[in-house]
XYZ file of C-alpha atoms in Angstrom:
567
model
C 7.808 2.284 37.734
C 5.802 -0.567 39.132
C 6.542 -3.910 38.762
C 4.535 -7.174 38.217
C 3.503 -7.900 41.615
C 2.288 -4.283 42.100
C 0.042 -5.339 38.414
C -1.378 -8.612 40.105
C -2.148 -7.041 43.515
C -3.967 -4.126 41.930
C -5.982 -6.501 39.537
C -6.608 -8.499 42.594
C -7.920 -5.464 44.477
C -10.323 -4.745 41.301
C -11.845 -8.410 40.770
C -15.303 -7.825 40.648
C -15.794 -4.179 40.058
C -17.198 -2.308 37.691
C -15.742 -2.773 34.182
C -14.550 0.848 34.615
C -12.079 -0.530 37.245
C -9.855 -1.356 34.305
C -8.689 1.770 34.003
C -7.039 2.082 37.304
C -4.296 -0.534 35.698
C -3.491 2.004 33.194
C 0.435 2.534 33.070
C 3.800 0.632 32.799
C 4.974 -2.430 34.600
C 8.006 -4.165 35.091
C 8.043 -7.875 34.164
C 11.870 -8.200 34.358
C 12.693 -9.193 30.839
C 10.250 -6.260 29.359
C 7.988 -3.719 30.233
C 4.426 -4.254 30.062
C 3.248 -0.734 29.276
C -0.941 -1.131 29.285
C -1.382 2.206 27.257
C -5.837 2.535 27.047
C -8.080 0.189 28.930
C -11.540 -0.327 26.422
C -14.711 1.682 27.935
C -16.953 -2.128 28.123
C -15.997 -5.426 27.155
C -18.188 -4.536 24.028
C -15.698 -1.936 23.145
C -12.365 -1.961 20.812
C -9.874 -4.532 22.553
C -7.397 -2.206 25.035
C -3.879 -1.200 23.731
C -1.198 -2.877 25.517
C 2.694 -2.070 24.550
C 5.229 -4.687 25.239
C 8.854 -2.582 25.479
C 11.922 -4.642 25.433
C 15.753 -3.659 25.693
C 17.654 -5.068 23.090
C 20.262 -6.349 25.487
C 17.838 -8.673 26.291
C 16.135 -9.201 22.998
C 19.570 -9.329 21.189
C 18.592 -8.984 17.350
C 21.608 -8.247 15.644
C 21.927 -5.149 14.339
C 23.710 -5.909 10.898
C 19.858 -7.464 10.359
C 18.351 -4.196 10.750
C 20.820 -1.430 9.894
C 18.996 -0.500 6.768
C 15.862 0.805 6.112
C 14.472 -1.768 3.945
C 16.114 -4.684 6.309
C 14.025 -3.128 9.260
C 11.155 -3.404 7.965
C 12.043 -7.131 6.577
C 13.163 -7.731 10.207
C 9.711 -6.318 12.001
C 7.179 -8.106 9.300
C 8.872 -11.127 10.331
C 8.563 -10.701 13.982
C 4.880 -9.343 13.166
C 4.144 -12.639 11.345
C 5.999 -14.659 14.135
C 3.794 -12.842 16.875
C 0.659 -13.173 15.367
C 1.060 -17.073 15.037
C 2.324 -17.319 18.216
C -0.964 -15.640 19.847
C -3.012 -18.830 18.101
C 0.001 -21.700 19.554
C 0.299 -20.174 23.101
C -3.391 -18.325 23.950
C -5.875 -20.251 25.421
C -10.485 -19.972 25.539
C -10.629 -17.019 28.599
C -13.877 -17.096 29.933
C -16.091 -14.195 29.621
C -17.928 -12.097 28.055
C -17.688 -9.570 24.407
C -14.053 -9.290 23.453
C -12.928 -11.098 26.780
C -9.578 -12.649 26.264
C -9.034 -11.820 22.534
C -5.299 -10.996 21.710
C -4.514 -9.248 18.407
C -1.570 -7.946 16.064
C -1.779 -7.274 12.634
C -2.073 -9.715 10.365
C -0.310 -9.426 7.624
C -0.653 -10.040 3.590
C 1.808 -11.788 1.255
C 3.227 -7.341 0.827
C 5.939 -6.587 3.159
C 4.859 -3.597 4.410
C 6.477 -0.946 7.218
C 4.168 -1.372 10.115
C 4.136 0.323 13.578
C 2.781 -3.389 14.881
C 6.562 -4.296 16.066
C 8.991 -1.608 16.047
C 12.646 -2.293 16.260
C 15.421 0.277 17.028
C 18.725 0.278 18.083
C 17.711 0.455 22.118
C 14.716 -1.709 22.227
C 11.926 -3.617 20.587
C 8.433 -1.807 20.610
C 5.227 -4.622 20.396
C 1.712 -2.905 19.999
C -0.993 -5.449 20.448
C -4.697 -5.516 21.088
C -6.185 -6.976 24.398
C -10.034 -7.581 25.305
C -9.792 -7.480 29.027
C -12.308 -10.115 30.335
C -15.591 -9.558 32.151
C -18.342 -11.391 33.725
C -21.115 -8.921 32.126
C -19.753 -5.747 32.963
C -17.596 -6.794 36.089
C -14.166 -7.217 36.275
C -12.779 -11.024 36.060
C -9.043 -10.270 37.444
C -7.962 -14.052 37.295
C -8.848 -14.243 33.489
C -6.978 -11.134 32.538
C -4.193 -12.575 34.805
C -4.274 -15.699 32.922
C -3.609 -13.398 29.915
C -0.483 -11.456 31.495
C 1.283 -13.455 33.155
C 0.513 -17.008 31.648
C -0.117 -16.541 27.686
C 1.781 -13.316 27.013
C 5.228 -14.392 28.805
C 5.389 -17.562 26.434
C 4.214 -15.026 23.207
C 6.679 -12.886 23.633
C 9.290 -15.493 24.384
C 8.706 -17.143 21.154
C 8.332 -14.038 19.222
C 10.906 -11.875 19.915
C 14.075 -12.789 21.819
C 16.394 -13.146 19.354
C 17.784 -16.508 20.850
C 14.145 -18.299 20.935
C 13.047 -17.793 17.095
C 14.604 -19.781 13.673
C 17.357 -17.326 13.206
C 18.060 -19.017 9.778
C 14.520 -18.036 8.285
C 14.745 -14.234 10.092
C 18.272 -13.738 8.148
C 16.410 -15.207 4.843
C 13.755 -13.114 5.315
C 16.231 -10.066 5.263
C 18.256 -11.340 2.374
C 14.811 -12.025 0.358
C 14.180 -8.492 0.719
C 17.783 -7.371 0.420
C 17.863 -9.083 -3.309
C 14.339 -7.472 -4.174
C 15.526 -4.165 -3.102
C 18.546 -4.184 -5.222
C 17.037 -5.714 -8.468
C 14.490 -2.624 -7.967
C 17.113 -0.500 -7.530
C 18.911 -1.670 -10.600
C 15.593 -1.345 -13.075
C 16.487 2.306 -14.289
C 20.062 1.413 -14.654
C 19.007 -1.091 -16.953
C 16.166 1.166 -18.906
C 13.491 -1.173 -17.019
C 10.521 -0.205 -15.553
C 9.938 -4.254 -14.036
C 11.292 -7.159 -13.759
C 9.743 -10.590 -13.891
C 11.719 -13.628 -12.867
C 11.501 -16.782 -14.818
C 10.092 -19.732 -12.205
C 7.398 -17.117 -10.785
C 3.871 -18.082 -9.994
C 1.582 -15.308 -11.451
C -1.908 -16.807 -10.735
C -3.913 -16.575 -7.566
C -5.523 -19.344 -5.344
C -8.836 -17.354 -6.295
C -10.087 -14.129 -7.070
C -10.657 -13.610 -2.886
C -7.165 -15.095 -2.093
C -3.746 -13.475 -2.569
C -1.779 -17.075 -2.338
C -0.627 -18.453 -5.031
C -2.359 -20.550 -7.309
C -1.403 -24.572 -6.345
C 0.360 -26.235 -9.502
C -0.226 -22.641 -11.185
C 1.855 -22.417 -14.528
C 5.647 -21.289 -14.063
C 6.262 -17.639 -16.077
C 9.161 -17.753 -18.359
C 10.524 -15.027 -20.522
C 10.554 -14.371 -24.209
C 14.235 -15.096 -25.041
C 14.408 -11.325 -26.640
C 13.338 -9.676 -23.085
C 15.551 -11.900 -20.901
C 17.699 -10.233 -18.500
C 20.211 -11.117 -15.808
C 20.686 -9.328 -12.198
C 23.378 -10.616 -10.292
C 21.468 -10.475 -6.711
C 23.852 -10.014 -4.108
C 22.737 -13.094 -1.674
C 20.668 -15.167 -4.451
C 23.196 -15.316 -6.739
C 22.417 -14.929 -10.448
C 18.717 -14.804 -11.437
C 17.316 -14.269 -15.410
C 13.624 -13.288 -16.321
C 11.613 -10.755 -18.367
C 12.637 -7.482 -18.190
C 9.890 -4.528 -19.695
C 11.848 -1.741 -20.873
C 11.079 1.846 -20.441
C 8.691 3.334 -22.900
C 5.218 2.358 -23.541
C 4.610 -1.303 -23.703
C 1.445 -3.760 -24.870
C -0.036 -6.782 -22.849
C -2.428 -8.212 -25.790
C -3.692 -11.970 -26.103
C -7.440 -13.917 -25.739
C -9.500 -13.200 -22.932
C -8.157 -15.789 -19.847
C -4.641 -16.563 -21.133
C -2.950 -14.019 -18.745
C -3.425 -10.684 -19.504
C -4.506 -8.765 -16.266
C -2.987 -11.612 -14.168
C 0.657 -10.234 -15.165
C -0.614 -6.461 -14.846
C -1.746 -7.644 -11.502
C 1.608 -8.970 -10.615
C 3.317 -6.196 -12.207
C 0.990 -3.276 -10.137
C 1.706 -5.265 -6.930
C 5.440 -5.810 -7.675
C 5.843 -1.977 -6.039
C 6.168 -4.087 -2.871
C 8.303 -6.529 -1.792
C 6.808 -9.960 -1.072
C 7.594 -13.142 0.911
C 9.018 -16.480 0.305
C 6.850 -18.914 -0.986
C 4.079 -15.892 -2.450
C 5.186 -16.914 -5.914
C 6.103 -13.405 -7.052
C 9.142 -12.682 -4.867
C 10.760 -11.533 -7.798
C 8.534 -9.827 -9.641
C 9.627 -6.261 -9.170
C 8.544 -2.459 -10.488
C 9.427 0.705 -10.111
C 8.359 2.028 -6.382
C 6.366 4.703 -8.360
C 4.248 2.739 -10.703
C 0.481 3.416 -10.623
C -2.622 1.250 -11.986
C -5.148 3.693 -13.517
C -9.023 3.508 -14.344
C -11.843 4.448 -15.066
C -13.773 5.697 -11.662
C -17.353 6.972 -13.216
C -18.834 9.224 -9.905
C -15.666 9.972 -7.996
C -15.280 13.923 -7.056
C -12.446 15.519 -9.318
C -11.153 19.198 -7.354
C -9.855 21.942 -9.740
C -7.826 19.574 -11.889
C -6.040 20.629 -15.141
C -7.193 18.039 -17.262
C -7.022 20.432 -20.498
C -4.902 17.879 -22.076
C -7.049 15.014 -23.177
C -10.479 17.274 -22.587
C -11.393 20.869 -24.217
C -13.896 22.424 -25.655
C -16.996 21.244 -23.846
C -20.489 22.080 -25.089
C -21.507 23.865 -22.255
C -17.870 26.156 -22.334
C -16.852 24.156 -18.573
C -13.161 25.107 -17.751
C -10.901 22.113 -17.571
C -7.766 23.702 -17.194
C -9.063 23.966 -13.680
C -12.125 21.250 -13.818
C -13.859 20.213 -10.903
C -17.187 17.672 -10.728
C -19.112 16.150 -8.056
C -19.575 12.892 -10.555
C -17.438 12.836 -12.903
C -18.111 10.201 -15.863
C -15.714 7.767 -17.161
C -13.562 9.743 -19.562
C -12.741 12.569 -17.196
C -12.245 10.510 -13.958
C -9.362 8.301 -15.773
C -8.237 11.966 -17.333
C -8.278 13.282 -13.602
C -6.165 10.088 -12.297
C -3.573 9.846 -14.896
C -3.158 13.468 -14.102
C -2.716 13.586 -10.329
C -0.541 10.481 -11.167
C 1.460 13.020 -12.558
C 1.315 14.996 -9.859
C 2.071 12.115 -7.248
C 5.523 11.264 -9.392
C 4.891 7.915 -10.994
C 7.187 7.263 -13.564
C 5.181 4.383 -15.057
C 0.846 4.052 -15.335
C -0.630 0.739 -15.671
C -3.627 0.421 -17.722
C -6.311 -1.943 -17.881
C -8.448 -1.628 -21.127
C -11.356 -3.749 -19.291
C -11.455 -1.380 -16.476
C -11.172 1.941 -18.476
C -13.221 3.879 -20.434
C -13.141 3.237 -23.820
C -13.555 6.979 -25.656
C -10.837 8.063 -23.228
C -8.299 5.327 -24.471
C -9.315 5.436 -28.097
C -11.366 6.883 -31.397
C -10.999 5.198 -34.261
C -10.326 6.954 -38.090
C -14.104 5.426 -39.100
C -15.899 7.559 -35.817
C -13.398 10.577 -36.423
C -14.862 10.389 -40.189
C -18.467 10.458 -38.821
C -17.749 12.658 -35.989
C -14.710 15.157 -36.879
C -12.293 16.490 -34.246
C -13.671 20.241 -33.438
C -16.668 17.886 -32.769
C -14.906 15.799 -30.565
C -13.935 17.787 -27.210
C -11.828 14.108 -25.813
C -7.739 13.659 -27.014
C -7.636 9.957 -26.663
C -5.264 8.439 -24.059
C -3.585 6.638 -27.312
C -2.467 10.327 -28.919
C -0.593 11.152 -25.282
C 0.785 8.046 -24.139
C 3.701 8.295 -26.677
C 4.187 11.915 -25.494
C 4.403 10.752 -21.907
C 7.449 8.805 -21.882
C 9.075 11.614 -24.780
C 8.396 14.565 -23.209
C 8.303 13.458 -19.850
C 9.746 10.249 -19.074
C 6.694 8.420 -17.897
C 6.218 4.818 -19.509
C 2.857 3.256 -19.648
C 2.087 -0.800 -19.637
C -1.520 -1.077 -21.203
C -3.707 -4.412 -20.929
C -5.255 -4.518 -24.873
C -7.282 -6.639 -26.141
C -9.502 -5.138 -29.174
C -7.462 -2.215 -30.709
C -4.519 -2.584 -33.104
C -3.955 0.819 -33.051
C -1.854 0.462 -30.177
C 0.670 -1.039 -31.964
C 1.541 2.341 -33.923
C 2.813 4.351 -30.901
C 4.261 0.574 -28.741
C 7.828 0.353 -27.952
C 7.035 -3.420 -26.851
C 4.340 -5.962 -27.126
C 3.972 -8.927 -24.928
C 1.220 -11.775 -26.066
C 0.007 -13.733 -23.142
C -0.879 -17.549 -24.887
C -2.186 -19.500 -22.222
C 0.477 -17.926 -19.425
C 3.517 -18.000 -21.434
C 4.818 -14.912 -22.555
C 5.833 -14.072 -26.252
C 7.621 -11.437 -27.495
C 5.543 -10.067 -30.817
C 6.533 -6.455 -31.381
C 8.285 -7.216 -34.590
C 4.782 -8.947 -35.885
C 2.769 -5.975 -34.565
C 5.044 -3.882 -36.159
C 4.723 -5.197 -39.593
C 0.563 -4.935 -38.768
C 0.867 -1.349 -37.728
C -0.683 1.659 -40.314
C 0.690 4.799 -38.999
C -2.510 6.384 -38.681
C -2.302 7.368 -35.401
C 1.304 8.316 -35.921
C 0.122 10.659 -38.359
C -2.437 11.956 -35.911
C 0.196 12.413 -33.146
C 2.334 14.889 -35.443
C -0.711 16.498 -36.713
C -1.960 17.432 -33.288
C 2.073 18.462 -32.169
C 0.767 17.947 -28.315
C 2.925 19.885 -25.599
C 2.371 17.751 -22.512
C 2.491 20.942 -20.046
C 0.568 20.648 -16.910
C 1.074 23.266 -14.226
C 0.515 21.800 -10.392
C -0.549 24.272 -7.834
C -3.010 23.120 -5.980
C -3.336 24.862 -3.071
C -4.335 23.192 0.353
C -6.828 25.525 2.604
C -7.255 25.165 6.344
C -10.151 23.610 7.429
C -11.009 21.001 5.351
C -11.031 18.385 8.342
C -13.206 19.941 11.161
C -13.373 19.014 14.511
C -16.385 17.665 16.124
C -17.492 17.900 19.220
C -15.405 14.923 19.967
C -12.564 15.566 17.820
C -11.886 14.398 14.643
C -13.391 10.765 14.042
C -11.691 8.624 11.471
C -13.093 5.054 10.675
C -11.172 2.396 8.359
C -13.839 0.682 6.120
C -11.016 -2.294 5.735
C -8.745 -1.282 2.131
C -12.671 0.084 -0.061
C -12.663 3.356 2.265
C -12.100 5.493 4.852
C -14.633 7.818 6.864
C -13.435 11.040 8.500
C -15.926 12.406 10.437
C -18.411 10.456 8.707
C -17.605 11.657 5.580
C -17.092 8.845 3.145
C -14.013 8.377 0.964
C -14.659 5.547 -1.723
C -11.257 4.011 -2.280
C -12.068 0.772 -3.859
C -9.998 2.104 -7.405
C -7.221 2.863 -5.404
C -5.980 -1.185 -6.068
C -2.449 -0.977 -5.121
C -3.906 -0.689 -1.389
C -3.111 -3.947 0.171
C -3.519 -3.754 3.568
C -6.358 -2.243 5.799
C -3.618 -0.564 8.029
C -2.313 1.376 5.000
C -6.053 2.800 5.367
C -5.782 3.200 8.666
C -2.508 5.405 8.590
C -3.641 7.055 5.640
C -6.570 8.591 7.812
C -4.210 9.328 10.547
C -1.897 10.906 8.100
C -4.166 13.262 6.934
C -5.340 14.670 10.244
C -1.666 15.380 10.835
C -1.560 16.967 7.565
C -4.113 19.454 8.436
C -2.733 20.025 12.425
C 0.806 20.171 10.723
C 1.680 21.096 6.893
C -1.695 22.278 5.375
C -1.386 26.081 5.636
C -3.231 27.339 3.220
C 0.153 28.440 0.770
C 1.338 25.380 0.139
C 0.103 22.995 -2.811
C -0.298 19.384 -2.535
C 3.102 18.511 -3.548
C 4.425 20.613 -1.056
C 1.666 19.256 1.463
C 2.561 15.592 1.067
C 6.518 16.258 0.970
C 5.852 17.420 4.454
C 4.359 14.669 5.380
C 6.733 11.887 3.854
C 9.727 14.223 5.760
C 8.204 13.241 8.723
C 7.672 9.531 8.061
C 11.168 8.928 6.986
C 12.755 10.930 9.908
C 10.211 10.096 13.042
C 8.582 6.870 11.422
C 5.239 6.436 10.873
C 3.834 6.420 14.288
C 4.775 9.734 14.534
C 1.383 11.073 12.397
C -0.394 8.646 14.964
C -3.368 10.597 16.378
C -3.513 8.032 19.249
C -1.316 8.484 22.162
C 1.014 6.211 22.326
C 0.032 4.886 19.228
C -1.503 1.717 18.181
C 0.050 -1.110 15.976
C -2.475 -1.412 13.161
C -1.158 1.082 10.832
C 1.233 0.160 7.693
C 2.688 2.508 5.377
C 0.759 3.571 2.640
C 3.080 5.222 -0.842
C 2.690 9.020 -1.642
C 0.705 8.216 -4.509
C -1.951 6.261 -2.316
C -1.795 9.300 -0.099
C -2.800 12.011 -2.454
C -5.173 9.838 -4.173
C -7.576 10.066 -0.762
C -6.439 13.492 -0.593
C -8.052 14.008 -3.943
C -11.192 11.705 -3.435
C -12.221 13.448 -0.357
C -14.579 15.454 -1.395
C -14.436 18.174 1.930
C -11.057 18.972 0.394
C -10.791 22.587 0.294
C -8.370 23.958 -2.502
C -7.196 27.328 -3.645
């Protein structure tokens, strides 16, 4: 291996050049306390930054490894380092001259999610850093002392800072992996308890605005009903008490702005652990939950949607439906569906954002119109069967029906951000109509999944396969669009990014053409969890921007990619 002189007297030797000259320093280089491992030198200054990989022993770097000897406290443990990095680059870089990306340093920046990244990747025998790089230039030319600057002025006091155990606030790193050590076990307590999430009293639901995931300044504290209160025991935080939703099929209702989707928000994003100070540190759901919508034009493959829709006019199948536009009522059929398919155990509904003859159909309309008419089975005749037949609670946003309140375990009213606990009023307000309608219809919730994946759905081009990130609305695969702004429980345009990476793998390495997309996806989670996620990397070497996307995010591109091919 070469060392850092060999790096400065080859850079010396290419001051001036051709911009192409770069790539001559391709390779790894000794710099004592790490290796400096410059992994793709950018085709112009123009271009996308270079990848540069900063390896470092972890007898030097000296993290403890009771901090990162679990999964989840790994991940705590890199995010922090991550977050440390990235404000580091801003305290310790300085203006390089030149021109396009000249100078720029990058590492992902992450949200107020904690989120498994392949940014900073620590191990038992070193720390892996994966940064971005814009190697300077005067025009197209080489300017060797500016990229020198860079290496062997500004990085050296980066790295320092950022990830020698001895140089960074050890107290907040260790608080940082108790934080997450309390969230993981109050999440891991919720089906002990019959919960599907947790809300602790003290939390800060509102955001700084609707662009801004910080917390709202002076926002209203969340307390719970006394009736819903419950107590973990959190084994570095001590005792904490807040709301707890049980299991079953519970009611968000109130006036419009008192809270209502602010606390579904919370509750959709609380599949992730978050970090001190976000307001909603301990606002916690099941891993599996999914928010579900309405998604009027999205592409729907051979789904069995035969329980809410049958009988259409024009005799269309919909035990095996498929649609190149698919309206309101049968996209939300098609996602609760393959949200049965992904494994949630718990949907979270929006009424605002759904479509209203899926979720309900009043006795008045089913007068006017009767059923044999009627080819929909509102949402509000299966939810109940759901979580009976199938364990699956639902949390629904409503704000106009009271019909809801026949088939709720649980209602919550939201009065100006305080919580109240109303299901005994509701109760007393309910009819039993739809009750009534439930045991007249006698619905077996019985959907088959065998979807099978084909070969071929992503072709190569001439050039390979080209996957774009379109930040967390999209993703293009070989400029084929993939609209995933109703996907909301992305949170990070690296999710995106690995998502696209991910599926490539998928079709080099588990689609073959027998296996359905269950199957498919196990594959791919198997070999996440045992390689990590820059293992599915399409890059070599791989590249720090990618953060790890849930199963149910995964097969929800899978299934809005319209090139899918399925048997």
């Amino acid at each position: 291996m070469k060392n850092l002189n060999d790096l400065r007297k080859d850079l010396y030797s290419i001051d001036g050049r051709g911009y192409k000259s770069y790539k001559n320093l391709e390779g790894q280089y000794d710099f004592n306390n790490y290796v400096l491992s410059i992994d793709h030198v950018q085709g112009d200054p123009f271009a996308a930054p270079s990848r540069v990989r900063i390896i470092i022993d972890q007898k030097v770097a000296k993290i403890p490894r009771e901090l990162f000897d679990k999964d989840y406290k790994r991940i705590a443990v890199q995010d922090f380092l991550t977050r440390l990095f990235y404000k580091n680059i801003n305290t310790f870089s300085e203006k390089v001259f030149g021109s396009g990306k000249s100078g720029l340093i990058s590492i992902s920046r992450c949200p107020q999610e904690i989120l498994d990244r392949t940014s900073i990747i620590v191990d038992d025998k070193s720390i892996s850093v994966r940064i971005e790089v814009g190697f300077p230039a005067r025009g197209r030319s080489v300017l060797a002392k500016e990229l020198e600057k860079i290496l062997y002025e500004f990085l050296p006091k980066i790295i320092e800072n950022s990830v020698m155990y001895n140089n960074i606030n050890k107290n907040k790193l260790i608080n940082r992996v108790r934080l997450v050590e309390d969230q993981e076990f109050i999440r891991g307590e919720l089906n002990k308890r019959g919960l599907v999430a947790f809300v602790a009293n003290e939390s800060i639901l509102p955001r700084e605005s609707g662009v801004s995931t910080r917390p709202l300044r002076d926002g209203k504290k969340f307390y719970s009903p006394k009736s819903l209160e419950v107590t973990f025991n959190r084994p570095n935080g001590g005792e904490i008490i807040g709301m707890g939703v049980p299991k079953g099929v519970s009611l968000i209702v109130g006036g419009g702005y008192h809270g209502k989707s602010t606390l579904l928000k919370a509750l959709e994003l609380g599949v992730y652990n978050h970090i001190e100070g976000d307001g909603r540190e301990f606002v916690i759901t099941d891993e599996t939950a999914l928010k579900v919508r309405a998604e009027d034009g999205r592409v729907i493959h051979k789904n069995d949607i035969s329980l809410f829709i049958n009988n259409l006019p024009n005799g269309k199948e919909t035990k095996s439906f498929s649609s190149e536009n698919a309206s309101g009522s049968t996209s939300q059929a098609s996602n609760i569906v393959e949200g049965i398919e992904s494994g949630t155990k718990i949907f979270l509904i929006d009424e605002d954002t759904s479509a209203t003859n899926f979720m309900i159909r009043d006795d008045v309309m089913q007068s006017l119109v009767s059923r044999e008419k009627e080819p929909i089975t509102p949402f509000i005749e299966i939810v109940k069967g759901l979580y009976e037949q199938r364990g699956i609670s639902t949390i629904i946003v409503v704000g106009s029906s009271g019909d809801y309140f026949d088939i709720a375990n649980t209602v919550i009213q939201m009065d100006s951000y305080e919580p109240k606990d109303v299901t005994e009023e509701a109760k007393k307000l309910s009819k039993g109509l739809i009750l009534k309608r439930i045991e007249d219809r006698n619905i077996d919730i019985n959907i088959g999944f065998n979807r099978k994946v084909r070969k071929g759905s992503i072709e190569k081009g001439p050039k390979g396969i080209k996957i774009k990130t379109l930040g967390i609305d999209g993703l293009s695969i070989n400029r084929e669009d993939i609209d995933l702004r109703s996907v909301e429980q992305i949170v990070d345009s690296g999710q995106v990014t690995a998502i696209g990476d991910i599926m490539r793998w998928a079709e080099e390495n588990a689609v073959d053409g027998k296996s359905n997309l269950i199957e498919v996806t196990d594959r791919i989670m198997k070999e996440i969890n045992s390689k990590g996620l820059i293992s599915v990397c399409g890059t070599r070497n791989g590249t720090g921007n990618m953060a790890m996307p849930r199963r149910q995010e995964i097969m929800a591109t899978f299934n809005r990619y319209r090139k899918l091919k399925l048997g």
